[in-house]
Amino acid sequence: RAGCPVLAVSIEEPPTDEIPPAVLAAAEAFDSWEKLLATSLREHGVGAEQAAQLATLVVAAVEGTVAMCRAKRSTQPLDRTAEQLQALIAAAVKG
């Protein structure tokens, strides 16, 4: 309902040139999510570079989709994105 707080912090323009601690924490959260996904993909036989790229795509797609769902007041973007991500992941794991 409230969206992703990590995304919300990330898109706020800092008032100064200094990067606020909350933005640094958001970057660490995204990095952590990507690493977890990439590790899982590698454990399922996906090559390291493809796993890293796919993990970034998944995080970016889900975060963008959350914003779309909020704007549209619908879960349809999430459903569509999930279906496509599942197909990409399945193909990578079988690959």
mmCIF file of N, CA and C in Angstrom:
data_model
loop_
_atom_site.group_PDB
_atom_site.id
_atom_site.type_symbol
_atom_site.label_atom_id
_atom_site.label_comp_id
_atom_site.label_asym_id
_atom_site.label_seq_id
_atom_site.Cartn_x
_atom_site.Cartn_y
_atom_site.Cartn_z
ATOM 1 N N ARG A 1 0.814 -1.199 0.000
ATOM 2 C CA ARG A 1 0.000 0.000 0.000
ATOM 3 C C ARG A 1 0.851 1.253 0.000
ATOM 4 N N ALA A 2 1.862 1.273 0.826
ATOM 5 C CA ALA A 2 2.678 2.471 0.972
ATOM 6 C C ALA A 2 3.798 2.533 -0.054
ATOM 7 N N GLY A 3 3.976 1.486 -0.825
ATOM 8 C CA GLY A 3 5.087 1.481 -1.768
ATOM 9 C C GLY A 3 6.361 1.028 -1.083
ATOM 10 N N CYS A 4 7.443 1.173 -1.799
ATOM 11 C CA CYS A 4 8.728 0.725 -1.270
ATOM 12 C C CYS A 4 9.480 1.904 -0.673
ATOM 13 N N PRO A 5 9.775 1.866 0.622
ATOM 14 C CA PRO A 5 10.495 2.980 1.232
ATOM 15 C C PRO A 5 11.908 3.151 0.677
ATOM 16 N N VAL A 6 12.504 2.070 0.220
ATOM 17 C CA VAL A 6 13.849 2.168 -0.355
ATOM 18 C C VAL A 6 13.789 2.985 -1.645
ATOM 19 N N LEU A 7 12.799 2.722 -2.470
ATOM 20 C CA LEU A 7 12.621 3.487 -3.693
ATOM 21 C C LEU A 7 12.302 4.940 -3.376
ATOM 22 N N ALA A 8 11.430 5.162 -2.422
ATOM 23 C CA ALA A 8 11.037 6.523 -2.064
ATOM 24 C C ALA A 8 12.249 7.358 -1.648
ATOM 25 N N VAL A 9 13.104 6.783 -0.847
ATOM 26 C CA VAL A 9 14.314 7.490 -0.401
ATOM 27 C C VAL A 9 15.245 7.731 -1.579
ATOM 28 N N SER A 10 15.330 6.767 -2.471
ATOM 29 C CA SER A 10 16.273 6.832 -3.586
ATOM 30 C C SER A 10 15.972 7.936 -4.580
ATOM 31 N N ILE A 11 14.718 8.230 -4.787
ATOM 32 C CA ILE A 11 14.367 9.187 -5.833
ATOM 33 C C ILE A 11 14.272 10.623 -5.331
ATOM 34 N N GLU A 12 14.371 10.809 -4.037
ATOM 35 C CA GLU A 12 14.365 12.167 -3.492
ATOM 36 C C GLU A 12 15.690 12.844 -3.813
ATOM 37 N N GLU A 13 15.618 14.047 -4.319
ATOM 38 C CA GLU A 13 16.830 14.811 -4.629
ATOM 39 C C GLU A 13 17.379 15.379 -3.325
ATOM 40 N N PRO A 14 18.635 15.037 -2.993
ATOM 41 C CA PRO A 14 19.203 15.570 -1.751
ATOM 42 C C PRO A 14 19.350 17.095 -1.835
ATOM 43 N N PRO A 15 19.158 17.781 -0.715
ATOM 44 C CA PRO A 15 19.229 19.242 -0.725
ATOM 45 C C PRO A 15 20.649 19.785 -0.932
ATOM 46 N N THR A 16 21.639 18.933 -0.772
ATOM 47 C CA THR A 16 23.028 19.369 -0.933
ATOM 48 C C THR A 16 23.746 18.384 -1.851
ATOM 49 N N ASP A 17 25.005 18.672 -2.109
ATOM 50 C CA ASP A 17 25.813 17.757 -2.915
ATOM 51 C C ASP A 17 26.229 16.521 -2.128
ATOM 52 N N GLU A 18 26.081 16.596 -0.820
ATOM 53 C CA GLU A 18 26.448 15.462 0.037
ATOM 54 C C GLU A 18 25.344 14.406 -0.018
ATOM 55 N N ILE A 19 25.746 13.158 -0.126
ATOM 56 C CA ILE A 19 24.764 12.068 -0.195
ATOM 57 C C ILE A 19 24.261 11.769 1.222
ATOM 58 N N PRO A 20 22.957 11.912 1.445
ATOM 59 C CA PRO A 20 22.405 11.656 2.776
ATOM 60 C C PRO A 20 22.543 10.182 3.177
ATOM 61 N N PRO A 21 22.656 9.911 4.467
ATOM 62 C CA PRO A 21 22.768 8.530 4.946
ATOM 63 C C PRO A 21 21.619 7.635 4.484
ATOM 64 N N ALA A 22 20.420 8.180 4.385
ATOM 65 C CA ALA A 22 19.274 7.365 3.950
ATOM 66 C C ALA A 22 19.451 6.896 2.508
ATOM 67 N N VAL A 23 20.024 7.744 1.668
ATOM 68 C CA VAL A 23 20.251 7.368 0.272
ATOM 69 C C VAL A 23 21.352 6.308 0.203
ATOM 70 N N LEU A 24 22.375 6.460 1.010
ATOM 71 C CA LEU A 24 23.425 5.432 1.069
ATOM 72 C C LEU A 24 22.851 4.100 1.537
ATOM 73 N N ALA A 25 21.959 4.153 2.517
ATOM 74 C CA ALA A 25 21.323 2.923 3.012
ATOM 75 C C ALA A 25 20.450 2.296 1.929
ATOM 76 N N ALA A 26 19.775 3.123 1.146
ATOM 77 C CA ALA A 26 18.946 2.607 0.052
ATOM 78 C C ALA A 26 19.826 1.912 -0.980
ATOM 79 N N ALA A 27 20.947 2.511 -1.314
ATOM 80 C CA ALA A 27 21.869 1.896 -2.274
ATOM 81 C C ALA A 27 22.364 0.551 -1.750
ATOM 82 N N GLU A 28 22.641 0.488 -0.459
ATOM 83 C CA GLU A 28 23.074 -0.776 0.146
ATOM 84 C C GLU A 28 21.962 -1.817 0.091
ATOM 85 N N ALA A 29 20.723 -1.391 0.284
ATOM 86 C CA ALA A 29 19.593 -2.327 0.226
ATOM 87 C C ALA A 29 19.452 -2.896 -1.187
ATOM 88 N N PHE A 30 19.504 -2.015 -2.186
ATOM 89 C CA PHE A 30 19.419 -2.503 -3.565
ATOM 90 C C PHE A 30 20.563 -3.466 -3.867
ATOM 91 N N ASP A 31 21.746 -3.115 -3.443
ATOM 92 C CA ASP A 31 22.913 -3.972 -3.663
ATOM 93 C C ASP A 31 22.729 -5.332 -3.001
ATOM 94 N N SER A 32 22.221 -5.318 -1.789
ATOM 95 C CA SER A 32 21.980 -6.565 -1.053
ATOM 96 C C SER A 32 20.957 -7.440 -1.771
ATOM 97 N N TRP A 33 19.889 -6.839 -2.257
ATOM 98 C CA TRP A 33 18.859 -7.600 -2.977
ATOM 99 C C TRP A 33 19.436 -8.209 -4.244
ATOM 100 N N GLU A 34 20.219 -7.413 -4.961
ATOM 101 C CA GLU A 34 20.829 -7.922 -6.196
ATOM 102 C C GLU A 34 21.766 -9.087 -5.906
ATOM 103 N N LYS A 35 22.556 -8.954 -4.862
ATOM 104 C CA LYS A 35 23.496 -10.025 -4.511
ATOM 105 C C LYS A 35 22.763 -11.300 -4.105
ATOM 106 N N LEU A 36 21.701 -11.169 -3.330
ATOM 107 C CA LEU A 36 20.916 -12.345 -2.935
ATOM 108 C C LEU A 36 20.334 -13.055 -4.150
ATOM 109 N N LEU A 37 19.747 -12.284 -5.053
ATOM 110 C CA LEU A 37 19.168 -12.876 -6.256
ATOM 111 C C LEU A 37 20.234 -13.509 -7.142
ATOM 112 N N ALA A 38 21.348 -12.800 -7.333
ATOM 113 C CA ALA A 38 22.423 -13.332 -8.179
ATOM 114 C C ALA A 38 22.988 -14.615 -7.586
ATOM 115 N N THR A 39 23.140 -14.656 -6.285
ATOM 116 C CA THR A 39 23.641 -15.869 -5.632
ATOM 117 C C THR A 39 22.689 -17.036 -5.861
ATOM 118 N N SER A 40 21.405 -16.784 -5.700
ATOM 119 C CA SER A 40 20.419 -17.839 -5.920
ATOM 120 C C SER A 40 20.443 -18.314 -7.368
ATOM 121 N N LEU A 41 20.536 -17.379 -8.300
ATOM 122 C CA LEU A 41 20.592 -17.763 -9.711
ATOM 123 C C LEU A 41 21.834 -18.592 -10.009
ATOM 124 N N ARG A 42 22.973 -18.194 -9.452
ATOM 125 C CA ARG A 42 24.207 -18.970 -9.659
ATOM 126 C C ARG A 42 24.070 -20.368 -9.072
ATOM 127 N N GLU A 43 23.413 -20.475 -7.920
ATOM 128 C CA GLU A 43 23.190 -21.782 -7.301
ATOM 129 C C GLU A 43 22.295 -22.672 -8.162
ATOM 130 N N HIS A 44 21.540 -22.049 -9.056
ATOM 131 C CA HIS A 44 20.665 -22.802 -9.964
ATOM 132 C C HIS A 44 21.264 -22.927 -11.355
ATOM 133 N N GLY A 45 22.570 -22.696 -11.458
ATOM 134 C CA GLY A 45 23.277 -22.975 -12.694
ATOM 135 C C GLY A 45 23.444 -21.827 -13.670
ATOM 136 N N VAL A 46 23.035 -20.633 -13.298
ATOM 137 C CA VAL A 46 23.187 -19.486 -14.189
ATOM 138 C C VAL A 46 24.608 -18.942 -14.034
ATOM 139 N N GLY A 47 25.240 -18.581 -15.142
ATOM 140 C CA GLY A 47 26.581 -18.016 -15.106
ATOM 141 C C GLY A 47 26.621 -16.720 -14.308
ATOM 142 N N ALA A 48 27.787 -16.403 -13.771
ATOM 143 C CA ALA A 48 27.936 -15.263 -12.866
ATOM 144 C C ALA A 48 27.492 -13.937 -13.490
ATOM 145 N N GLU A 49 27.939 -13.641 -14.696
ATOM 146 C CA GLU A 49 27.591 -12.354 -15.309
ATOM 147 C C GLU A 49 26.108 -12.277 -15.628
ATOM 148 N N GLN A 50 25.559 -13.353 -16.178
ATOM 149 C CA GLN A 50 24.124 -13.357 -16.478
ATOM 150 C C GLN A 50 23.310 -13.258 -15.192
ATOM 151 N N ALA A 51 23.758 -13.936 -14.159
ATOM 152 C CA ALA A 51 23.055 -13.883 -12.872
ATOM 153 C C ALA A 51 23.040 -12.460 -12.324
ATOM 154 N N ALA A 52 24.161 -11.770 -12.410
ATOM 155 C CA ALA A 52 24.244 -10.392 -11.921
ATOM 156 C C ALA A 52 23.329 -9.478 -12.733
ATOM 157 N N GLN A 53 23.350 -9.645 -14.050
ATOM 158 C CA GLN A 53 22.507 -8.809 -14.915
ATOM 159 C C GLN A 53 21.025 -9.080 -14.678
ATOM 160 N N LEU A 54 20.675 -10.336 -14.555
ATOM 161 C CA LEU A 54 19.282 -10.699 -14.335
ATOM 162 C C LEU A 54 18.807 -10.205 -12.961
ATOM 163 N N ALA A 55 19.667 -10.289 -11.969
ATOM 164 C CA ALA A 55 19.314 -9.800 -10.635
ATOM 165 C C ALA A 55 19.034 -8.298 -10.664
ATOM 166 N N THR A 56 19.862 -7.555 -11.374
ATOM 167 C CA THR A 56 19.630 -6.115 -11.500
ATOM 168 C C THR A 56 18.310 -5.849 -12.208
ATOM 169 N N LEU A 57 18.047 -6.593 -13.268
ATOM 170 C CA LEU A 57 16.796 -6.433 -14.009
ATOM 171 C C LEU A 57 15.592 -6.718 -13.113
ATOM 172 N N VAL A 58 15.655 -7.768 -12.325
ATOM 173 C CA VAL A 58 14.535 -8.125 -11.451
ATOM 174 C C VAL A 58 14.261 -7.006 -10.449
ATOM 175 N N VAL A 59 15.303 -6.536 -9.790
ATOM 176 C CA VAL A 59 15.117 -5.475 -8.795
ATOM 177 C C VAL A 59 14.567 -4.220 -9.461
ATOM 178 N N ALA A 60 15.155 -3.826 -10.581
ATOM 179 C CA ALA A 60 14.696 -2.625 -11.278
ATOM 180 C C ALA A 60 13.249 -2.776 -11.745
ATOM 181 N N ALA A 61 12.918 -3.933 -12.289
ATOM 182 C CA ALA A 61 11.561 -4.164 -12.785
ATOM 183 C C ALA A 61 10.540 -4.125 -11.659
ATOM 184 N N VAL A 62 10.852 -4.776 -10.568
ATOM 185 C CA VAL A 62 9.909 -4.804 -9.444
ATOM 186 C C VAL A 62 9.741 -3.406 -8.847
ATOM 187 N N GLU A 63 10.837 -2.689 -8.675
ATOM 188 C CA GLU A 63 10.731 -1.343 -8.109
ATOM 189 C C GLU A 63 9.935 -0.422 -9.028
ATOM 190 N N GLY A 64 10.197 -0.484 -10.320
ATOM 191 C CA GLY A 64 9.436 0.333 -11.257
ATOM 192 C C GLY A 64 7.973 -0.062 -11.299
ATOM 193 N N THR A 65 7.736 -1.339 -11.204
ATOM 194 C CA THR A 65 6.367 -1.837 -11.232
ATOM 195 C C THR A 65 5.586 -1.404 -10.002
ATOM 196 N N VAL A 66 6.252 -1.326 -8.867
ATOM 197 C CA VAL A 66 5.577 -0.844 -7.655
ATOM 198 C C VAL A 66 5.065 0.572 -7.886
ATOM 199 N N ALA A 67 5.900 1.408 -8.487
ATOM 200 C CA ALA A 67 5.477 2.779 -8.773
ATOM 201 C C ALA A 67 4.295 2.795 -9.743
ATOM 202 N N MET A 68 4.351 1.953 -10.764
ATOM 203 C CA MET A 68 3.255 1.879 -11.734
ATOM 204 C C MET A 68 1.954 1.415 -11.075
ATOM 205 N N CYS A 69 2.054 0.418 -10.213
ATOM 206 C CA CYS A 69 0.868 -0.091 -9.518
ATOM 207 C C CYS A 69 0.232 1.003 -8.657
ATOM 208 N N ARG A 70 1.073 1.762 -8.004
ATOM 209 C CA ARG A 70 0.551 2.845 -7.167
ATOM 210 C C ARG A 70 -0.163 3.885 -8.022
ATOM 211 N N ALA A 71 0.472 4.277 -9.125
ATOM 212 C CA ALA A 71 -0.125 5.303 -9.982
ATOM 213 C C ALA A 71 -1.425 4.828 -10.612
ATOM 214 N N LYS A 72 -1.455 3.574 -11.046
ATOM 215 C CA LYS A 72 -2.632 3.032 -11.726
ATOM 216 C C LYS A 72 -3.675 2.474 -10.769
ATOM 217 N N ARG A 73 -3.304 2.351 -9.507
ATOM 218 C CA ARG A 73 -4.188 1.745 -8.504
ATOM 219 C C ARG A 73 -4.633 0.363 -8.964
ATOM 220 N N SER A 74 -3.630 -0.393 -9.416
ATOM 221 C CA SER A 74 -3.894 -1.723 -9.970
ATOM 222 C C SER A 74 -2.668 -2.596 -9.767
ATOM 223 N N THR A 75 -2.903 -3.881 -9.605
ATOM 224 C CA THR A 75 -1.788 -4.827 -9.519
ATOM 225 C C THR A 75 -1.442 -5.420 -10.882
ATOM 226 N N GLN A 76 -2.152 -4.998 -11.910
ATOM 227 C CA GLN A 76 -1.906 -5.554 -13.240
ATOM 228 C C GLN A 76 -0.451 -5.388 -13.694
ATOM 229 N N PRO A 77 0.180 -4.227 -13.505
ATOM 230 C CA PRO A 77 1.580 -4.121 -13.915
ATOM 231 C C PRO A 77 2.480 -5.134 -13.194
ATOM 232 N N LEU A 78 2.204 -5.380 -11.935
ATOM 233 C CA LEU A 78 2.993 -6.352 -11.182
ATOM 234 C C LEU A 78 2.766 -7.761 -11.719
ATOM 235 N N ASP A 79 1.523 -8.090 -12.006
ATOM 236 C CA ASP A 79 1.217 -9.412 -12.556
ATOM 237 C C ASP A 79 1.920 -9.634 -13.896
ATOM 238 N N ARG A 80 1.865 -8.628 -14.749
ATOM 239 C CA ARG A 80 2.508 -8.737 -16.062
ATOM 240 C C ARG A 80 4.029 -8.850 -15.927
ATOM 241 N N THR A 81 4.589 -8.021 -15.082
ATOM 242 C CA THR A 81 6.037 -8.042 -14.872
ATOM 243 C C THR A 81 6.471 -9.369 -14.285
ATOM 244 N N ALA A 82 5.736 -9.866 -13.308
ATOM 245 C CA ALA A 82 6.074 -11.145 -12.682
ATOM 246 C C ALA A 82 6.076 -12.271 -13.712
ATOM 247 N N GLU A 83 5.094 -12.273 -14.585
ATOM 248 C CA GLU A 83 5.008 -13.328 -15.604
ATOM 249 C C GLU A 83 6.236 -13.303 -16.525
ATOM 250 N N GLN A 84 6.636 -12.130 -16.948
ATOM 251 C CA GLN A 84 7.794 -12.015 -17.833
ATOM 252 C C GLN A 84 9.100 -12.338 -17.114
ATOM 253 N N LEU A 85 9.228 -11.891 -15.869
ATOM 254 C CA LEU A 85 10.439 -12.202 -15.112
ATOM 255 C C LEU A 85 10.550 -13.705 -14.855
ATOM 256 N N GLN A 86 9.427 -14.347 -14.572
ATOM 257 C CA GLN A 86 9.449 -15.797 -14.380
ATOM 258 C C GLN A 86 9.936 -16.501 -15.647
ATOM 259 N N ALA A 87 9.478 -16.037 -16.787
ATOM 260 C CA ALA A 87 9.899 -16.655 -18.058
ATOM 261 C C ALA A 87 11.394 -16.445 -18.289
ATOM 262 N N LEU A 88 11.892 -15.245 -18.029
ATOM 263 C CA LEU A 88 13.327 -14.974 -18.194
ATOM 264 C C LEU A 88 14.176 -15.816 -17.254
ATOM 265 N N ILE A 89 13.729 -15.910 -16.019
ATOM 266 C CA ILE A 89 14.491 -16.687 -15.035
ATOM 267 C C ILE A 89 14.476 -18.164 -15.395
ATOM 268 N N ALA A 90 13.324 -18.671 -15.783
ATOM 269 C CA ALA A 90 13.226 -20.080 -16.171
ATOM 270 C C ALA A 90 14.146 -20.375 -17.349
ATOM 271 N N ALA A 91 14.187 -19.485 -18.321
ATOM 272 C CA ALA A 91 15.059 -19.686 -19.480
ATOM 273 C C ALA A 91 16.529 -19.643 -19.064
ATOM 274 N N ALA A 92 16.868 -18.756 -18.159
ATOM 275 C CA ALA A 92 18.267 -18.647 -17.704
ATOM 276 C C ALA A 92 18.685 -19.877 -16.924
ATOM 277 N N VAL A 93 17.787 -20.390 -16.108
ATOM 278 C CA VAL A 93 18.102 -21.579 -15.290
ATOM 279 C C VAL A 93 18.249 -22.803 -16.190
ATOM 280 N N LYS A 94 17.412 -22.921 -17.205
ATOM 281 C CA LYS A 94 17.489 -24.059 -18.125
ATOM 282 C C LYS A 94 18.690 -23.944 -19.039
ATOM 283 N N GLY A 95 19.062 -22.660 -19.359
ATOM 284 C CA GLY A 95 20.089 -22.339 -20.332
ATOM 285 C C GLY A 95 21.314 -23.128 -20.253
#
